PDB file of C-alpha atoms in Angstrom:
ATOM      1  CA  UNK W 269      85.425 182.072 213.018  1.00 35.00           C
ATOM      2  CA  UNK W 270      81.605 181.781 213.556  1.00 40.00           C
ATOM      3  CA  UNK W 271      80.430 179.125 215.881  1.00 40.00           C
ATOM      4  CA  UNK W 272      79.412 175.890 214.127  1.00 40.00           C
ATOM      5  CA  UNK W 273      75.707 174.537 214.163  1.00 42.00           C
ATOM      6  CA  UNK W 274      75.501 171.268 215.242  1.00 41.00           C
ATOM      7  CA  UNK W 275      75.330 169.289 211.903  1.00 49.00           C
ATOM      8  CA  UNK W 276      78.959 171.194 210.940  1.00 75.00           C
ATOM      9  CA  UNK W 277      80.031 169.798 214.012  1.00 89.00           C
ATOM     10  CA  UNK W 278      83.399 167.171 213.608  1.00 93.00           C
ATOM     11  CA  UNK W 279      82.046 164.454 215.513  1.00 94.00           C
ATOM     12  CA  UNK W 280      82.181 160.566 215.880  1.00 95.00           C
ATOM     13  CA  UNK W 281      79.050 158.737 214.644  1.00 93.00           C
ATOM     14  CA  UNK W 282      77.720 155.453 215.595  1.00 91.00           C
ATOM     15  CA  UNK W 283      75.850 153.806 212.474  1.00 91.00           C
ATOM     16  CA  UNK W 284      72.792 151.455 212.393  1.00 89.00           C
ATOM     17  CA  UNK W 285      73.668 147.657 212.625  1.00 90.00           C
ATOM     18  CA  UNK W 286      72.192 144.380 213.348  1.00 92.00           C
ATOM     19  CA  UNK W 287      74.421 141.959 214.891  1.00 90.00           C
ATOM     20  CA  UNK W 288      74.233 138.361 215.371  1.00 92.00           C
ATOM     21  CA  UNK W 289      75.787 134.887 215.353  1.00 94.00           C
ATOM     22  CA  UNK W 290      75.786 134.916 211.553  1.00 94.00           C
ATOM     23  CA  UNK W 291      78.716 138.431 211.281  1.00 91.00           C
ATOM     24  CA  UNK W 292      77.441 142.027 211.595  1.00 90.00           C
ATOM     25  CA  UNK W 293      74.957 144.083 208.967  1.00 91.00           C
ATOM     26  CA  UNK W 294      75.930 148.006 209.282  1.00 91.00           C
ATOM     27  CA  UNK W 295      74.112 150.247 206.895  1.00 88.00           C
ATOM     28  CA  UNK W 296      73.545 154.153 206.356  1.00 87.00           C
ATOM     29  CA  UNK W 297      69.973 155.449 206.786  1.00 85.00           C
ATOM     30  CA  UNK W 298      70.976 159.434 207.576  1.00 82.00           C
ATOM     31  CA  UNK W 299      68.842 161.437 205.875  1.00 82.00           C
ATOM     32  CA  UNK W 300      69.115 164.126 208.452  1.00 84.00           C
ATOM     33  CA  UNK W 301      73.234 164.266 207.833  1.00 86.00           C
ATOM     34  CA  UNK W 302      73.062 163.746 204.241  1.00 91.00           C
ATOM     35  CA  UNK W 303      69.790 165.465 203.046  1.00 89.00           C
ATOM     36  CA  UNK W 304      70.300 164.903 199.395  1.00 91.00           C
ATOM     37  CA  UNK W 305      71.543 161.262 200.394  1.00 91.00           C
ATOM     38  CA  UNK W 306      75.010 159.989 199.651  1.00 94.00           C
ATOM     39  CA  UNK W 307      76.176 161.324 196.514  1.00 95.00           C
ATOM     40  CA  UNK W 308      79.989 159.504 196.472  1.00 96.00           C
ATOM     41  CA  UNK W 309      81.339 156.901 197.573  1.00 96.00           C
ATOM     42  CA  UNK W 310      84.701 154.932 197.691  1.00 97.00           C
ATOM     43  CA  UNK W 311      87.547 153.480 199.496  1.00 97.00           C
ATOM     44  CA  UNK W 312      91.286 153.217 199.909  1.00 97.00           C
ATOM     45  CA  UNK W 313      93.186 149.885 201.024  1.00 96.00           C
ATOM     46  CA  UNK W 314      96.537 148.316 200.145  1.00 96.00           C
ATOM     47  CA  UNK W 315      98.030 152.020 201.934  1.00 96.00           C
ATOM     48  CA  UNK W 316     101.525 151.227 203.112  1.00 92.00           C
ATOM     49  CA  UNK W 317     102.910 151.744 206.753  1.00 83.00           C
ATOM     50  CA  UNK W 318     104.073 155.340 207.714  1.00 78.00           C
ATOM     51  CA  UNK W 319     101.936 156.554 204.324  1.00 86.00           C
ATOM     52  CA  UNK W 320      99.490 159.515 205.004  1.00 90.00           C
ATOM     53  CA  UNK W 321      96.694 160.099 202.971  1.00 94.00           C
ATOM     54  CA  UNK W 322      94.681 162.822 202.736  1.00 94.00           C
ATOM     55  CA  UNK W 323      95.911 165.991 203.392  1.00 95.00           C
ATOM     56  CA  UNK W 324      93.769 168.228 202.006  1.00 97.00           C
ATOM     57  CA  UNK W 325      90.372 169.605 202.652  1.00 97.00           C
ATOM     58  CA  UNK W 326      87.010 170.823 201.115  1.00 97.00           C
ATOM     59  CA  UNK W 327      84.810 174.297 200.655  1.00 96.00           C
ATOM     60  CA  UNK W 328      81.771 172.672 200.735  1.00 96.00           C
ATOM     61  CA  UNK W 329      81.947 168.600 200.581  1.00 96.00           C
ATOM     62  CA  UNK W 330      80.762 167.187 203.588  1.00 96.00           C
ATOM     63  CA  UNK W 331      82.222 163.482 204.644  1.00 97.00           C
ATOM     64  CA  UNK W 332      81.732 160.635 206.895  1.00 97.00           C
ATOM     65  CA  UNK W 333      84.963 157.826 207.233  1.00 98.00           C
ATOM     66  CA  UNK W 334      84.621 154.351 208.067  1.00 97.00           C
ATOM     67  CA  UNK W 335      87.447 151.891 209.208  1.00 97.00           C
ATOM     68  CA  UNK W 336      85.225 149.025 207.184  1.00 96.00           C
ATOM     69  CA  UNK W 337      88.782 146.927 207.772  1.00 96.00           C
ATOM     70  CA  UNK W 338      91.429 147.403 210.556  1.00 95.00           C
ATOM     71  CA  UNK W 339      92.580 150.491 212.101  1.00 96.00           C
ATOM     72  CA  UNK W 340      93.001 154.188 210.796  1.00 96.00           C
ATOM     73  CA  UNK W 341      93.907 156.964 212.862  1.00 97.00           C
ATOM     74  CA  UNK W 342      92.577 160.315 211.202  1.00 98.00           C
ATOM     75  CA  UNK W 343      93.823 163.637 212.215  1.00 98.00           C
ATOM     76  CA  UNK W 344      91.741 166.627 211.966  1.00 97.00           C
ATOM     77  CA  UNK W 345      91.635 170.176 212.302  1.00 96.00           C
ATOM     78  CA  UNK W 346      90.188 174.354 211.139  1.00 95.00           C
ATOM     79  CA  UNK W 347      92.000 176.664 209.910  1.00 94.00           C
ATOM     80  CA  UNK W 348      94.416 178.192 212.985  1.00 91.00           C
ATOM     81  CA  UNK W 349      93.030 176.179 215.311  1.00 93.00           C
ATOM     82  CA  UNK W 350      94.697 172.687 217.248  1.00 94.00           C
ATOM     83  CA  UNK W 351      94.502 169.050 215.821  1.00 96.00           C
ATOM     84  CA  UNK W 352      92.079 166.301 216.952  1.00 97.00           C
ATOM     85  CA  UNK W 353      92.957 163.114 216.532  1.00 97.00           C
ATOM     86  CA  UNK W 354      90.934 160.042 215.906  1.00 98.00           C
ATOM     87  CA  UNK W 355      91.300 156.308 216.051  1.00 98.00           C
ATOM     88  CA  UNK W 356      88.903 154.684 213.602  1.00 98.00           C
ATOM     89  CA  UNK W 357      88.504 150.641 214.460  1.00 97.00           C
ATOM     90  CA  UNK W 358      84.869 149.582 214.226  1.00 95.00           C
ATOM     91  CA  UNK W 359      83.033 149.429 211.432  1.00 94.00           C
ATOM     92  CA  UNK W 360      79.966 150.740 213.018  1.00 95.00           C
ATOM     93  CA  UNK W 361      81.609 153.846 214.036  1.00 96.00           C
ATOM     94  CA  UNK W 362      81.940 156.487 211.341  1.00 97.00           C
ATOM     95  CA  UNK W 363      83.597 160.311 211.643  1.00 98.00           C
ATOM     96  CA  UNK W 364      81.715 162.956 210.463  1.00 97.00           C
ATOM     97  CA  UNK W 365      83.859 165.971 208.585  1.00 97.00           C
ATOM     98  CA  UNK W 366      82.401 169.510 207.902  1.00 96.00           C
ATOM     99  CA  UNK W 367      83.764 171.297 205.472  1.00 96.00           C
ATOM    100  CA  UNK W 368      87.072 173.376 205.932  1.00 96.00           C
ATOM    101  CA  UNK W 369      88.500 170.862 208.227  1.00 97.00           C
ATOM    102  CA  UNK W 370      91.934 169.430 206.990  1.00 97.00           C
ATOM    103  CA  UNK W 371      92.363 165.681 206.750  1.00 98.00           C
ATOM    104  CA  UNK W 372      95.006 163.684 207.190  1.00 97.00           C
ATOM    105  CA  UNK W 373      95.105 160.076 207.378  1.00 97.00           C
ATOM    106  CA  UNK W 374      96.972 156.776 208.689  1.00 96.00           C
ATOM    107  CA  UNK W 375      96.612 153.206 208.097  1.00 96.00           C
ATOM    108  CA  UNK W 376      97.262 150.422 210.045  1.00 95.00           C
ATOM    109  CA  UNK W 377      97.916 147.176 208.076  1.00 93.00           C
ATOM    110  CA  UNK W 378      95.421 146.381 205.708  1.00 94.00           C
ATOM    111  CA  UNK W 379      93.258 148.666 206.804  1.00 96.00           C
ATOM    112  CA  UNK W 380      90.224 149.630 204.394  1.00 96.00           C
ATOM    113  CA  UNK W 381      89.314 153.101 204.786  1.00 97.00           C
ATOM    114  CA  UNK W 382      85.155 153.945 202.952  1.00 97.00           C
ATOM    115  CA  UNK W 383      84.339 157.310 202.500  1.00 97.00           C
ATOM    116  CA  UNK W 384      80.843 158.433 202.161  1.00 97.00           C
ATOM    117  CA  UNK W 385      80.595 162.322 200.628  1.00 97.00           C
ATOM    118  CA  UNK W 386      77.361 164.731 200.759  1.00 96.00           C
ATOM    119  CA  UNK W 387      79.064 165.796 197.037  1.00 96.00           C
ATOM    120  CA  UNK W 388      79.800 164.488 193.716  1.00 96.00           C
ATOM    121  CA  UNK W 389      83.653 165.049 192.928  1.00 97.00           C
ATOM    122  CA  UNK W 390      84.412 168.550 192.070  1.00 97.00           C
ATOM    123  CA  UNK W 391      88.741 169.491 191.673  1.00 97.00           C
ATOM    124  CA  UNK W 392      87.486 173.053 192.446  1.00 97.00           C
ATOM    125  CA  UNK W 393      85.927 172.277 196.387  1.00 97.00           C
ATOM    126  CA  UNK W 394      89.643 170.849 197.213  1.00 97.00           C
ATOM    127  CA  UNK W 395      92.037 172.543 199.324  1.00 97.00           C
ATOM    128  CA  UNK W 396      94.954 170.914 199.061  1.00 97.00           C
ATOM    129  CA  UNK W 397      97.925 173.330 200.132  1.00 96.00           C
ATOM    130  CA  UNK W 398      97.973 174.038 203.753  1.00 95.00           C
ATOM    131  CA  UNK W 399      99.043 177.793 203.465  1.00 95.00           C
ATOM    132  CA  UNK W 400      96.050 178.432 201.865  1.00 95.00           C
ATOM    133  CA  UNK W 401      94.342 176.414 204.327  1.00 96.00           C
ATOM    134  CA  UNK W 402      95.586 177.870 207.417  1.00 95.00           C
ATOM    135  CA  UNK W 403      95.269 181.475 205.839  1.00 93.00           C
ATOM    136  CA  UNK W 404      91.234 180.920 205.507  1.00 90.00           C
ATOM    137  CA  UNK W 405      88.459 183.362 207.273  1.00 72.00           C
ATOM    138  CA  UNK W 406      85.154 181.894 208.040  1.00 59.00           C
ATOM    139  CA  UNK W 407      82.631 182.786 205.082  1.00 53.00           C
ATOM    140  CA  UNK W 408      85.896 184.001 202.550  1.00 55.00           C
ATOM    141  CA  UNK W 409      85.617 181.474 199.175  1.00 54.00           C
TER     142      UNK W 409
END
C-alpha cells in the first residue's frame, strides 16, 4: 500500500478547550482536518458490556471519535496489516480515522461515544464484511 500523507494518518487528537472552576468547554475549530467542515454528526450510548460496535469501515468518510462520557476502547486497523488499539477517556481527546481503516468498538459503562464525519451518510462508502476488507489494494474501489 502507498505511504499515507500526514492528514490520512490514524492518530490521537487533542481538541481545543477552556477549563475552569465552572466544568470544561471543548469545541471543534479544524478546518485544516475537516476542510468542508463537519458534515455528520452523532452518538451512541446505552451500549451494553462485552457489545462491539462498529465493525466496519469506509472508502472515503473520514472520522474523528470522542469518549464525550466514560471509557471506550477502539480498535483499529488497514487492510493486512496489525491492530492498534486505543483507549478513549477524555473528552478533549479525539481519534482521527482515515478512510479504509476498520473499526471496531467497546464501551465501558455508560460510556457516550460522538462521532464527527468529513461525509454525509452514504450505504455505498461502507465496508462492512471483513473479507472484502482484508482483500483491498491501495487505490482499487
Amino acid at each position: 500500500m502507498d505511504k499515507l500523507t500526514q492528514q490520512e494518518t490514524l492518530r490521537l487528537i487533542t481538541l481545543d478547550s477552556r477549563k475552569s472552576d465552572r466544568g470544561n468547554l471543548v469545541f471543534w475549530e479544524n478546518a485544516k482536518l475537516f476542510p468542508s467542515g463537519i458534515q455528520r454528526c452523532f452518538w451512541i450510548s446505552d451500549v451494553p458490556t462485552n457489545v462491539s460496535r462498529g465493525s466496519h469501515a469506509h472508502w472515503q468518510e473520514s472520522q474523528v471519535l470522542v469518549a464525550i462520557h466514560g471509557e471506550i476502547k477502539v480498535m483499529v486497523h488497514r487492510p493486512g496489516q496489525e491492530v492498534h488499539t486505543f483507549v478513549l477517556d477524555e473528552s478533549d481527546t479525539g481519534l482521527f480515522i482515515p478512510p479504509l481503516h476498520w473499526v471496531e468498538t467497546q464501551f465501558g459503562e455508560k460510556a457516550v461515544l460522538l462521532v464527527l464525519s468529513d461525509q454525509a451518510y452514504s450505504e455505498d462508502d461502507y465496508i462492512r464484511n471483513i473479507k472484502d476488507f482484508e482483500s483491498i489494494q491501495e487505490g482499487n474501489h
